[in-house]
Backbone as CSV, one residue per row, in Angstrom:
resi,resn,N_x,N_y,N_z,CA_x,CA_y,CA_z,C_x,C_y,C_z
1,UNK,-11.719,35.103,165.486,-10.889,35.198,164.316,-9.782,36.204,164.593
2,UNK,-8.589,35.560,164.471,-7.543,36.607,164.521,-6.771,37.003,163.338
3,UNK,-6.877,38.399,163.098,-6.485,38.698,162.284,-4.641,39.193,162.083
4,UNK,-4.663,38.602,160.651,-3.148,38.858,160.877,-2.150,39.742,159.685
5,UNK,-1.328,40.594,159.954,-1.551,41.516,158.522,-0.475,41.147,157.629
6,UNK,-0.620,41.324,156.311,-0.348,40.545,155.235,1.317,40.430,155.305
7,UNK,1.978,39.618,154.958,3.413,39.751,154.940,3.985,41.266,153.778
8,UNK,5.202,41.044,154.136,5.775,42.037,153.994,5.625,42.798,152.250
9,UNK,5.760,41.560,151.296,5.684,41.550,149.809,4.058,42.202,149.120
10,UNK,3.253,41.123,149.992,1.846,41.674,149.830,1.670,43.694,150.028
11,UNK,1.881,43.574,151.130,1.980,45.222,151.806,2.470,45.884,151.019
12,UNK,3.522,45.582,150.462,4.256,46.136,149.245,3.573,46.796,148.164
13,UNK,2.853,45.534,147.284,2.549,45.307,146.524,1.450,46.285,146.376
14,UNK,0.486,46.088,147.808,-0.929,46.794,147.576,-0.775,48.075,147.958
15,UNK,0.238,48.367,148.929,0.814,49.979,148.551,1.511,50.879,147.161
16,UNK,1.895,49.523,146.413,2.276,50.315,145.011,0.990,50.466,144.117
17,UNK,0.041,49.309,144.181,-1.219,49.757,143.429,-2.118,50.687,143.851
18,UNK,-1.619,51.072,145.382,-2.846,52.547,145.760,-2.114,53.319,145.083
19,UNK,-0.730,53.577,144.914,0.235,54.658,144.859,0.119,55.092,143.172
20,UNK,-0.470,53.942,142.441,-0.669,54.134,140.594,-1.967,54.187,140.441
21,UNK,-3.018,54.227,141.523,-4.369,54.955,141.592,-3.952,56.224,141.363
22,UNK,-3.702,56.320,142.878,-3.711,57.960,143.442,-3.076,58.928,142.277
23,UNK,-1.649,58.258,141.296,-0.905,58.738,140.321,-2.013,59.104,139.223
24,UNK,-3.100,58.244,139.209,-4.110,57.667,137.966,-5.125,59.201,138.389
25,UNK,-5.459,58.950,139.266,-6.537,60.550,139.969,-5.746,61.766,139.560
26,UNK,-4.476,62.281,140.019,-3.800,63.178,140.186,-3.590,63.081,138.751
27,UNK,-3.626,62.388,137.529,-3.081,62.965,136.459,-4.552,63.371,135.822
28,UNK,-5.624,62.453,135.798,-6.733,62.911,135.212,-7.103,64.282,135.735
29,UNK,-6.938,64.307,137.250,-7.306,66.083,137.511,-6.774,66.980,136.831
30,UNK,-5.683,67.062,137.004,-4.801,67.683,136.235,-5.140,67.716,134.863
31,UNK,-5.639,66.794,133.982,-6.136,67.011,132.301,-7.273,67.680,132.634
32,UNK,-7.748,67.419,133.181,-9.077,68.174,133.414,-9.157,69.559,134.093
33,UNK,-8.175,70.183,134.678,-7.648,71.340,135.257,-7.211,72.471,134.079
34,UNK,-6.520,71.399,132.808,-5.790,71.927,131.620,-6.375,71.817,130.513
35,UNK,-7.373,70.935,130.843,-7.937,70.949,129.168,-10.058,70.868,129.575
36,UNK,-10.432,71.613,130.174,-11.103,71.761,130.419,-12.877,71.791,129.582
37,UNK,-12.457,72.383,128.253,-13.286,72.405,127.064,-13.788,70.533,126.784
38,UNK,-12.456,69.689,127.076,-13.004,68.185,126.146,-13.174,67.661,127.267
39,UNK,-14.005,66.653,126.935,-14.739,66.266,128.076,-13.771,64.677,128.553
40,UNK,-14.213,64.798,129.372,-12.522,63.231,130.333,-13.497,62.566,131.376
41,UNK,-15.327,63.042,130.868,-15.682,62.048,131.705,-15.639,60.222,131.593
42,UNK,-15.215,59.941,131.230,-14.911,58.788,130.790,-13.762,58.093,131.246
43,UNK,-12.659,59.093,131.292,-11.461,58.572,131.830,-11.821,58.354,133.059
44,UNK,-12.504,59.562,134.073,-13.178,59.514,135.045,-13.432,58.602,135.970
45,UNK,-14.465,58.077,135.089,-15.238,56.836,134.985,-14.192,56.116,135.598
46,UNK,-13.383,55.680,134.437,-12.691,53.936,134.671,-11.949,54.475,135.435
47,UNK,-11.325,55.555,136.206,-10.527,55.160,137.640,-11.319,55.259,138.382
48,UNK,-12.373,55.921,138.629,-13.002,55.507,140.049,-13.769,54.128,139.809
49,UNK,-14.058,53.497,138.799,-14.549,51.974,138.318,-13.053,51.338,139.140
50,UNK,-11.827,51.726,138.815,-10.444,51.114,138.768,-10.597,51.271,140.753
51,UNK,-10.695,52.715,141.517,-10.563,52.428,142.801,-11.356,51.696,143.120
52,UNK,-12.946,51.461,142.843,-13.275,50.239,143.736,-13.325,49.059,143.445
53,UNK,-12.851,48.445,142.195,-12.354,46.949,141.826,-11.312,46.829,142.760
54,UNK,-10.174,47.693,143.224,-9.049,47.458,143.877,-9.510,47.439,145.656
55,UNK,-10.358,48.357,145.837,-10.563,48.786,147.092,-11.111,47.294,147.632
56,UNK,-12.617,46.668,146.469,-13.103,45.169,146.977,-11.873,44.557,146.666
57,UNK,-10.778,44.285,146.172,-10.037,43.310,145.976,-9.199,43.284,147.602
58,UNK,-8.623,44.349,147.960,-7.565,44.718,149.069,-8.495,44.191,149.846
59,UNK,-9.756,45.291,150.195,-10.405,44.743,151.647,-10.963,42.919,151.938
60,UNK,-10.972,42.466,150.916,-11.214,41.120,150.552,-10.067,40.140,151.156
61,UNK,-8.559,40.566,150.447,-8.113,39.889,151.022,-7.324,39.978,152.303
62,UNK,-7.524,41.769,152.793,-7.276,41.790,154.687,-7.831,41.438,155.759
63,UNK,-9.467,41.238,154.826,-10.610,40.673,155.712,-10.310,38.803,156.327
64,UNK,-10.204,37.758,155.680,-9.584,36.685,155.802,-9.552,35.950,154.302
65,UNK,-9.003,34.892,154.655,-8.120,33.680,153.560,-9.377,32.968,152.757
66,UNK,-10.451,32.773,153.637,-11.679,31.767,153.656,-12.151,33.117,152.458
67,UNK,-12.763,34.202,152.775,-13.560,34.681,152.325,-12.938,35.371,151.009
68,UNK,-11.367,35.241,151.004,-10.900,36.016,149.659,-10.803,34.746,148.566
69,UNK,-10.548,33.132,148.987,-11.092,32.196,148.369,-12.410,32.200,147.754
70,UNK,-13.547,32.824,148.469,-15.011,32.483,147.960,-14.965,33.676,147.107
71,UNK,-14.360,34.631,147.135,-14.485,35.738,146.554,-14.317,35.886,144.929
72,UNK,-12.872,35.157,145.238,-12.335,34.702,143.820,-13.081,33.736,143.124
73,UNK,-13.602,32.816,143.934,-14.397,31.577,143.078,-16.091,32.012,142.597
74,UNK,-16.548,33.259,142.853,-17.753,33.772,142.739,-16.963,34.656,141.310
75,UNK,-15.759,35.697,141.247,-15.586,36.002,140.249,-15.432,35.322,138.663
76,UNK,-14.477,33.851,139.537,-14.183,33.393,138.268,-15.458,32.787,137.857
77,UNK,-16.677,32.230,138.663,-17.980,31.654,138.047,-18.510,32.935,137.206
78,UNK,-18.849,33.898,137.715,-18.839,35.540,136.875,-18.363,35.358,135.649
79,UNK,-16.602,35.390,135.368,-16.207,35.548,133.852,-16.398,34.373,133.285
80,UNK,-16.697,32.804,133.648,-17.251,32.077,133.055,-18.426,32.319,132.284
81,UNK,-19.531,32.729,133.073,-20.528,33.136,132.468,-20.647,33.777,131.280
82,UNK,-19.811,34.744,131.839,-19.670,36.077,130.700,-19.367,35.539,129.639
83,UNK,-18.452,34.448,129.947,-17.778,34.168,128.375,-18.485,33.158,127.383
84,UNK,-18.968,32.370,128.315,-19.975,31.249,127.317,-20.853,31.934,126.987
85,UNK,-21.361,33.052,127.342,-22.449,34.269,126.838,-22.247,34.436,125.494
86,UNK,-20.726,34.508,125.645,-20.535,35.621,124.174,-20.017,34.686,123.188
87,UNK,-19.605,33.045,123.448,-19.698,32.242,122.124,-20.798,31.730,122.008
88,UNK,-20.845,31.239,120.877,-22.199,29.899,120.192,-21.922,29.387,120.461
89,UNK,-23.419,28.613,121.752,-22.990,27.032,122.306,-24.455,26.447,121.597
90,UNK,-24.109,24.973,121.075,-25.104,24.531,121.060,-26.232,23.552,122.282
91,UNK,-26.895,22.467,122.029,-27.766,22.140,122.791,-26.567,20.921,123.032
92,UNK,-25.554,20.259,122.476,-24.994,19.422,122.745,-23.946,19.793,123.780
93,UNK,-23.764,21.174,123.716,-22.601,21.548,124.480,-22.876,21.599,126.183
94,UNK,-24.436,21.665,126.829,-24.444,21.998,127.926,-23.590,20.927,129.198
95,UNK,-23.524,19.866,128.304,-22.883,18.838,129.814,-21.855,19.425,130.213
96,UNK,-21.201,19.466,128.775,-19.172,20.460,128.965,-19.971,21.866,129.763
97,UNK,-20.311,22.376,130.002,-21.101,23.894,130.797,-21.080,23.191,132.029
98,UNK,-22.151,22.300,131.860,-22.188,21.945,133.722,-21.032,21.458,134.159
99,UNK,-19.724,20.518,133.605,-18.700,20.150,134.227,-17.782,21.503,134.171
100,UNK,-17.933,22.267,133.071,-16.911,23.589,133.534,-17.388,24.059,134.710
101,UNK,-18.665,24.334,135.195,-18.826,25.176,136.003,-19.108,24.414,137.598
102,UNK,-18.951,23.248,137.110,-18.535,21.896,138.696,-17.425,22.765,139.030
103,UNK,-16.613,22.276,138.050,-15.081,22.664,138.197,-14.946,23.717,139.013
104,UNK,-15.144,24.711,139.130,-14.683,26.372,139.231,-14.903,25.856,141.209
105,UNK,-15.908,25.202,141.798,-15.963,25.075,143.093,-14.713,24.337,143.759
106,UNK,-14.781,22.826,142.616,-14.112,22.158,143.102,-12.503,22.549,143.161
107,UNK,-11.896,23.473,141.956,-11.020,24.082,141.790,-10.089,24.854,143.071
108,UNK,-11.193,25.810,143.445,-11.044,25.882,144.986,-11.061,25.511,146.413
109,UNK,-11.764,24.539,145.884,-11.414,23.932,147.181,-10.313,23.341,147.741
110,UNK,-9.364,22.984,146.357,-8.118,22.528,146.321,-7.144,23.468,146.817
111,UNK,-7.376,25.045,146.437,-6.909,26.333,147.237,-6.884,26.184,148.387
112,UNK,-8.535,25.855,149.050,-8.294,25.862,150.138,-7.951,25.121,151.204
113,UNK,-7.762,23.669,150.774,-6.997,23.101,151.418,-5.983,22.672,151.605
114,UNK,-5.223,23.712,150.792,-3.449,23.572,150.335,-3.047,22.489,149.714
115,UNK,-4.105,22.040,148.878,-3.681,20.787,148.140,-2.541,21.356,146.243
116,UNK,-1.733,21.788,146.352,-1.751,22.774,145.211,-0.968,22.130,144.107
117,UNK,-0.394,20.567,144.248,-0.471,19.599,142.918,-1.559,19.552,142.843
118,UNK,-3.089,19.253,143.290,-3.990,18.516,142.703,-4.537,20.104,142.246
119,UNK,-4.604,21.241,142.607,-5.038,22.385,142.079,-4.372,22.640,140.522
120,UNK,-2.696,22.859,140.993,-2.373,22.576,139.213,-2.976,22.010,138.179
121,UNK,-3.315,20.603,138.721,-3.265,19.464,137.404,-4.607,19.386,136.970
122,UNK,-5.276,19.313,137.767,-6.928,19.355,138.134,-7.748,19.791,136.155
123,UNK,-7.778,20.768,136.572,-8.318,21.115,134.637,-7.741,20.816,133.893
124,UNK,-6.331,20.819,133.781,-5.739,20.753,132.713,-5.805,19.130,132.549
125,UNK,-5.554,18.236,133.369,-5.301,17.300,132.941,-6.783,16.006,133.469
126,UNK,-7.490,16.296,134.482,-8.371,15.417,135.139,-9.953,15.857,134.009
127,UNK,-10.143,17.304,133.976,-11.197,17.591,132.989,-11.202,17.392,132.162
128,UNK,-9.866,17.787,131.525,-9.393,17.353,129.736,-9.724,15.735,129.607
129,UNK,-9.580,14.619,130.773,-9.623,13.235,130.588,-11.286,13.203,130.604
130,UNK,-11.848,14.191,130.824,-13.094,14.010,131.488,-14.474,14.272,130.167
């Protein structure tokens, strides 16, 4: 496997989101340097929660193409979940469940084989018929 490093825009990009971490650390220290009495564990929290959502996201996609595809398609099955969690489904609803969650594989696979009309149209218009 040869690895190859991200074009120029990408590099960009993931150097400006370390750069509004590091901004994100350096200001919470600082409240916490100055206001020492109230407590900022919390803010805490969600940036170092915030560096390693970013850290798996970056190393994910410098690692290769294949594996930042599966990566994404394991997340989005994730917030699927999450979300039919949190409405009322009934007993009629599970077929629409199993074809949403067909979908989410087949979805990608269209990613990954640079098919990216049939990725567009795919849910919106082949599931909706479906």
């Amino acid at each position: 496997m040869n690895w190859t490093p991200p074009p120029a825009n990408v590099a960009w990009c993931m150097a400006g989101i370390i750069l509004l971490l590091a901004a994100a650390s350096a200001a919470v220290a600082l409240l916490t340097r100055r206001q020492p009495q109230k407590d900022h564990t919390e803010l805490t929290q969600r940036v170092r929660s915030w560096w390693v959502i970013v850290a798996l996201v970056l190393g994910v996609l410098l690692i290769s193409r294949g594996l930042a595809i599966f990566f994404f398609a394991f997340i989005s099955y994730l917030a699927l979940k999450e979300y039919l969690s949190l409405i009322p489904t009934r007993r009629a609803d599970r077929r629409v469940m199993f074809w949403a969650y067909l979908a989410i594989p087949v979805q990608y696979w269209w990613i990954h084989i640079e098919w990216y009309g049939m990725f567009i149209i795919f849910i919106p218009v082949y599931m909706f018929l479906l």
